[in-house]
CSV table of C-alpha atoms in Angstrom, one decimal:
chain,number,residue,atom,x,y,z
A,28,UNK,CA,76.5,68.1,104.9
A,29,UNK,CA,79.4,68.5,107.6
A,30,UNK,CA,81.9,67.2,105.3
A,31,UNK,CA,80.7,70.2,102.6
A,32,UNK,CA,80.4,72.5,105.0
A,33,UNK,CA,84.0,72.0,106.1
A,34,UNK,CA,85.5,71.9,102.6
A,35,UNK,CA,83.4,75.2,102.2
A,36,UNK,CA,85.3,76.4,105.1
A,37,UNK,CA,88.9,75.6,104.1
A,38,UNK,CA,88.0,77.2,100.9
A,39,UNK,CA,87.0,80.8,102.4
A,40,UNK,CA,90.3,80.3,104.5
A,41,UNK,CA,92.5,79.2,101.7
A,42,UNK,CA,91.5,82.7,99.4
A,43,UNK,CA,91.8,84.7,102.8
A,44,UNK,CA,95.3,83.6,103.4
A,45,UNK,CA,95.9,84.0,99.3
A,46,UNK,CA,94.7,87.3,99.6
A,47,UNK,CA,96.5,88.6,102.8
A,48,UNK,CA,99.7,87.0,101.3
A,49,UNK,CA,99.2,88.6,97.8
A,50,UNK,CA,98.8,92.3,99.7
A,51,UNK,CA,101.7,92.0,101.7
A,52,UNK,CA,103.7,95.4,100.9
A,53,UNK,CA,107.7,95.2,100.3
A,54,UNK,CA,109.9,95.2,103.0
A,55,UNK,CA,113.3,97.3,103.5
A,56,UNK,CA,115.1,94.2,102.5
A,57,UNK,CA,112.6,93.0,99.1
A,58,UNK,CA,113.6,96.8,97.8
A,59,UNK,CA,117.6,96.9,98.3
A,60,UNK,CA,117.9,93.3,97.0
A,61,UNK,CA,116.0,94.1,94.0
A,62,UNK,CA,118.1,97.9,93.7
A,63,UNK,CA,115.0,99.5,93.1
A,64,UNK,CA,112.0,101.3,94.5
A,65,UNK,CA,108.3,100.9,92.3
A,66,UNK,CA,106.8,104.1,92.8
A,67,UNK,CA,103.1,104.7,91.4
A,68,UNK,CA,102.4,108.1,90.5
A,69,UNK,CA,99.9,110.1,88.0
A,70,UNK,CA,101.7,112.5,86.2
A,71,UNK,CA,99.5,115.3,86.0
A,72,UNK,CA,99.4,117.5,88.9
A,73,UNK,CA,102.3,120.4,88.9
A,74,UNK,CA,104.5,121.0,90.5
A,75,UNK,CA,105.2,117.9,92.5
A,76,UNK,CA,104.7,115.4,89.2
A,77,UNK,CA,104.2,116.6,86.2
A,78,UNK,CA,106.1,115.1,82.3
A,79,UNK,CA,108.5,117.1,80.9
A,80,UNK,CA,109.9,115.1,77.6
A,81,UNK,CA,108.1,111.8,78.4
A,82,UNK,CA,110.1,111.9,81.8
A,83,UNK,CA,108.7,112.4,85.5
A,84,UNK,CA,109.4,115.5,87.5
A,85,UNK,CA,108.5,117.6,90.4
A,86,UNK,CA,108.6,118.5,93.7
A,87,UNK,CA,107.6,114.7,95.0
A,88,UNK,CA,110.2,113.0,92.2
A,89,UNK,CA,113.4,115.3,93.2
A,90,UNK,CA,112.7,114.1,96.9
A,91,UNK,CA,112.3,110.5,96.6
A,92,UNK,CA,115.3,110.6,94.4
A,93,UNK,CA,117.2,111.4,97.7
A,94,UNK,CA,115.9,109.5,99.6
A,95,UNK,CA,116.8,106.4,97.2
A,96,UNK,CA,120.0,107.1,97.3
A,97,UNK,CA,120.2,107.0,100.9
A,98,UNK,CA,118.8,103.1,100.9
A,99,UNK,CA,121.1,102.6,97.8
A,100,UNK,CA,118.6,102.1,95.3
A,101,UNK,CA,117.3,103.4,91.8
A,102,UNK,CA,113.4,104.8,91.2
A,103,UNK,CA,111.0,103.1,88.6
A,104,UNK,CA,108.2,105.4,88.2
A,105,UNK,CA,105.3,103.8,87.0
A,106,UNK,CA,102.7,106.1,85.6
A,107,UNK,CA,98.5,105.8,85.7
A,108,UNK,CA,95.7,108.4,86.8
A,109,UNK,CA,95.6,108.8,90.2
A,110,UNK,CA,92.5,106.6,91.2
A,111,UNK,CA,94.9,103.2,90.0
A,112,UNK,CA,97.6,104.6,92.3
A,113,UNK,CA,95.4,104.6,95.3
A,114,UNK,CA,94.3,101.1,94.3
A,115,UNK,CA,97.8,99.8,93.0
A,116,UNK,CA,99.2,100.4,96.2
A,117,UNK,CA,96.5,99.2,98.5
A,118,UNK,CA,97.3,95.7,96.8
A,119,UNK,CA,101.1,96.1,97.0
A,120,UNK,CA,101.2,96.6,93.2
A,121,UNK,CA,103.8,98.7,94.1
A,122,UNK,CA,106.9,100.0,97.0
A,123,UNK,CA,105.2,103.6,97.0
A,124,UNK,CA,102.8,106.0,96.2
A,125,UNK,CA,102.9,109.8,95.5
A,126,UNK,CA,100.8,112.2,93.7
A,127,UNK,CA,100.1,114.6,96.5
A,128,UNK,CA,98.6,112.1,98.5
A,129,UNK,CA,96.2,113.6,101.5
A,130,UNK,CA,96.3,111.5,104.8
A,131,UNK,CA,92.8,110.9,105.7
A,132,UNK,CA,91.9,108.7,108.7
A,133,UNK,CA,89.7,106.4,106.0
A,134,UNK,CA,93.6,106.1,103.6
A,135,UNK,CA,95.2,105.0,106.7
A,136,UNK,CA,93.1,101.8,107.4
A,137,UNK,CA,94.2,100.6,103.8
A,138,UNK,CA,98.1,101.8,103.7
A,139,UNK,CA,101.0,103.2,105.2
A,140,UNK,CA,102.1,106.5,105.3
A,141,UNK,CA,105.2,108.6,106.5
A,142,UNK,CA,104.8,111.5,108.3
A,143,UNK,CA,103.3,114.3,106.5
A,144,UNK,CA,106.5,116.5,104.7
A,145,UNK,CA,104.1,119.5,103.3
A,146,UNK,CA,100.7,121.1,104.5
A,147,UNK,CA,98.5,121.7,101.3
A,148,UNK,CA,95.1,123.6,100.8
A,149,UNK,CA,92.7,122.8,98.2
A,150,UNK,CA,91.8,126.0,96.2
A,151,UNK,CA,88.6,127.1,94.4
A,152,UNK,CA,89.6,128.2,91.3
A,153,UNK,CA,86.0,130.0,89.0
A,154,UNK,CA,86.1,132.1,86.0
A,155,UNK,CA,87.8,135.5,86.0
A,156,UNK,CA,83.9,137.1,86.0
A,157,UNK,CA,82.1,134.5,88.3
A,158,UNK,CA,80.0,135.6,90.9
A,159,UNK,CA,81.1,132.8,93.2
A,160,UNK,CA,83.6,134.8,95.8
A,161,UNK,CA,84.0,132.6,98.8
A,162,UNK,CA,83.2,128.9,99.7
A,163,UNK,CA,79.6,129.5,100.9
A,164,UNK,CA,78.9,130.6,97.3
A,165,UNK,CA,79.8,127.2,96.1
A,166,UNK,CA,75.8,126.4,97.4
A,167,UNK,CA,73.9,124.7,94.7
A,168,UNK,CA,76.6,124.7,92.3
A,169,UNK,CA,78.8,122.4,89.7
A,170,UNK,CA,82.1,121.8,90.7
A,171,UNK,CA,84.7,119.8,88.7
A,172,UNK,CA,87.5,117.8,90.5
A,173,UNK,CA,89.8,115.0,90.0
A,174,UNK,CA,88.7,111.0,90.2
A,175,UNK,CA,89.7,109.6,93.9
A,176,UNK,CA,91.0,112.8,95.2
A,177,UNK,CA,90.1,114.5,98.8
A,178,UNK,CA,88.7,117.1,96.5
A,179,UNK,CA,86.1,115.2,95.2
A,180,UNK,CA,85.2,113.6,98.9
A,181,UNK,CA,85.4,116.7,100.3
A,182,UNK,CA,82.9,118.5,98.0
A,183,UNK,CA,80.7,115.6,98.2
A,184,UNK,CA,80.6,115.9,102.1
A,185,UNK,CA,79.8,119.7,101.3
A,186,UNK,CA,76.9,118.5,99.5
A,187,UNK,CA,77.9,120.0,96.1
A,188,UNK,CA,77.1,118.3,93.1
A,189,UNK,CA,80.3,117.1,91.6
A,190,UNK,CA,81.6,116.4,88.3
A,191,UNK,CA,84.9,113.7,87.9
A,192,UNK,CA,87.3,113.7,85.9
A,193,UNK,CA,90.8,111.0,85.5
A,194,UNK,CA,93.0,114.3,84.9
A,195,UNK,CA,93.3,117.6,86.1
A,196,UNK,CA,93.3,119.0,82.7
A,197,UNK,CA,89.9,117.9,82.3
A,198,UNK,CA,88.6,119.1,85.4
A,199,UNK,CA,90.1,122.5,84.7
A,200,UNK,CA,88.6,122.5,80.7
A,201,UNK,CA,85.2,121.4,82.3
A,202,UNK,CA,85.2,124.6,84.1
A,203,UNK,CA,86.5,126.8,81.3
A,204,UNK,CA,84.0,125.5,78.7
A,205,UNK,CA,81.0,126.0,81.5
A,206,UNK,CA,80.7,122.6,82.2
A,207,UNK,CA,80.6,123.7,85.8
A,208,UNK,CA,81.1,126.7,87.9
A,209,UNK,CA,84.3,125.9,90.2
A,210,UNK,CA,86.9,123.7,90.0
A,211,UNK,CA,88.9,122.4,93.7
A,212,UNK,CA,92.3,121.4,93.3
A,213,UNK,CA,95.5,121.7,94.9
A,214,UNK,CA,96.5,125.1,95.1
A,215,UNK,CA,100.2,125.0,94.0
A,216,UNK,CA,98.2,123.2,90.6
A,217,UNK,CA,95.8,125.6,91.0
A,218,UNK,CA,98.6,128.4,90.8
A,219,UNK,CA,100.5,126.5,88.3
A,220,UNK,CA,97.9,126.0,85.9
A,221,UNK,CA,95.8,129.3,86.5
A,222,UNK,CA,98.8,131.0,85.4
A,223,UNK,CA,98.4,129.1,81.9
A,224,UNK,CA,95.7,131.6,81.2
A,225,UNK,CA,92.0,130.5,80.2
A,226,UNK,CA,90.7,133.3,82.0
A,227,UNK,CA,90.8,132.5,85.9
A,228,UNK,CA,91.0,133.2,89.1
A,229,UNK,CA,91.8,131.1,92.4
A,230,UNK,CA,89.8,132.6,95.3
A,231,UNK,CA,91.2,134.4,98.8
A,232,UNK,CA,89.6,131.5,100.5
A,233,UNK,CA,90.5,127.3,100.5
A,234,UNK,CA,88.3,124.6,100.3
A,235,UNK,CA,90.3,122.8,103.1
A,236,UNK,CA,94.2,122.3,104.5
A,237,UNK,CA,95.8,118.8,104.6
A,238,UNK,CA,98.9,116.9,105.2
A,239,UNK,CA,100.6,115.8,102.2
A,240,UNK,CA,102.7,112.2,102.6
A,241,UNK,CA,104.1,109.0,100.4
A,242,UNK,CA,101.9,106.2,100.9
A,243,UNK,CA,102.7,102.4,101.0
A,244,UNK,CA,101.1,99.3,101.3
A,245,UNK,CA,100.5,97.1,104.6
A,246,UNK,CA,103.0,95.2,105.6
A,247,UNK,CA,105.9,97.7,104.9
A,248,UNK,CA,106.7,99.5,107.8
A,249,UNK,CA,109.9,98.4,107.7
A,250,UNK,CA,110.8,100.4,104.6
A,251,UNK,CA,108.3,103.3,105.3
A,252,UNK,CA,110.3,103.2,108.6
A,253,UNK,CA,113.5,103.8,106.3
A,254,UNK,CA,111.9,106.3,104.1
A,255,UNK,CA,110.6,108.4,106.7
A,256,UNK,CA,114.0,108.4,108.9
A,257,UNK,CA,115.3,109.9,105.1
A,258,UNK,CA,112.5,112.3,104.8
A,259,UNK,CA,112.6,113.9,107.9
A,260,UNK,CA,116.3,114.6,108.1
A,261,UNK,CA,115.5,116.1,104.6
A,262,UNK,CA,112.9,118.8,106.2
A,263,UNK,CA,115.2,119.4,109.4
A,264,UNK,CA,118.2,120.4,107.3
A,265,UNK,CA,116.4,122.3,104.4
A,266,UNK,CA,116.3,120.8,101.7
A,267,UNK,CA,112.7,119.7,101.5
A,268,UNK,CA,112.1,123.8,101.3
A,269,UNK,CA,114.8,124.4,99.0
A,270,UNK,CA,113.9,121.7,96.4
A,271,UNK,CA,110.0,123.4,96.7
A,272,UNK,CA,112.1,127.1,96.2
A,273,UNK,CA,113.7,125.3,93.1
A,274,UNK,CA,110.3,125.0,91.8
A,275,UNK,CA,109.1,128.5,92.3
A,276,UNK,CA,106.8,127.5,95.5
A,277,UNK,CA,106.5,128.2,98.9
A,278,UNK,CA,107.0,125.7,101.4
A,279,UNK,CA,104.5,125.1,104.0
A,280,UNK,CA,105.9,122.5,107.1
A,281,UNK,CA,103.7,120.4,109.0
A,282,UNK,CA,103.4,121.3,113.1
């Protein structure tokens, strides 16, 4: 029984060192030897990613391409719905994360982050003739948002009943086809993609405000260390706010 027992035991420690070595983010080093960052990203929330011609841009894309050329290295964006990016990072799938990624105190025992470059709110966006015209309206109603986003954790700690979607665009048509009565979202996307028509409106007042950084995977805070030494002489100088200018957007700093 002892001799089972112990074989049991080296087993459970075997697959927790496995595991702890498999998750073990890249390091400064790992990313200039190989001459290229892995960044996961989803693709579908203007302006900071968005696919113009089958190619990544935005707000997020035009800064980490700085910042790679600072450590001397290329970017390989690697595109999936936003959920997988949380989850591909967590397991070191990949260097780095961004898709307007929210620090949250329950993120930061899983990854890394950088300091927080931008200060966003999540808007309620409703149709042009809703009744619903602040957040306390937003009581017993449907609201759409995107899988894995603070959006959807926030409403849910609001107590609204919420519909999930992978994309953005399908949040937004659940709302325009009466699917439900509000839709949260970032509100730069909620500007962008108001502004495509459909008949809404964002309201005066947010959902809530949070800091915005580029998210990593234990074990590299060596090259978040890097990154964020890039990043921040990026917002001290300017250029953070004139690459969000470039893109027709107001930049909000972090305290």
């Amino acid at each position: 029984m002892k001799k089972i027992l112990a074989l049991l035991l080296t087993v459970v420690l075997l697959a927790t060192c496995l595991v702890g070595c498999g998750t073990k983010g890249a390091t400064l080093d790992d990313v200039k030897k190989a001459g290229k960052i892995t960044i996961a990203t989803s693709p579908d929330f203007p302006p900071f990613e968005s696919l113009e011609n089958g190619e990544v841009v935005g707000i997020e894309v035009e800064i980490m391409k700085l910042i790679a050329k600072d450590l001397g290295v290329e970017c390989e964006f690697v595109q999936m719905d936003f959920d997988s990016v949380l989850i591909g990072i967590e397991a070191a799938k990949y260097n780095c994360a961004m898709s307007g990624i929210t620090v949250t105190p329950d993120r930061e025992k899983n990854m890394l982050f950088t300091k927080p470059y931008y200060v966003a709110a999540q808007a309620i966006v409703v149709k042009e003739d809703s009744a619903i015209k602040a957040k306390a309206d937003l009581t017993g109603k449907k609201v759409s948002v995107q899988t894995g986003t603070t959006a959807e954790s926030g409403c849910q700690d609001e107590g609204l009943e919420v519909m999930a979607f992978t994309a953005n665009a399908d949040a937004k048509a659940a709302l325009t086809t009466g699917k439900v009565d509000a839709w949260v979202v970032d509100n730069l996307t909620a500007v962008q993609m108001v502004e495509e028509g459909d008949g809404l409106k964002i309201l005066d007042e947010n959902m809530t405000e949070e800091p915005y950084a580029f998210a990593f995977a234990k074990g590299s805070e060596s090259l978040v260390e890097a990154i964020d030494a890039s990043l921040q002489k990026y917002i001290a100088d300017g250029t953070v706010e004139k690459i969000f200018e470039d893109f027709g957007e107001k930049y909000s700093k972090p305290e």
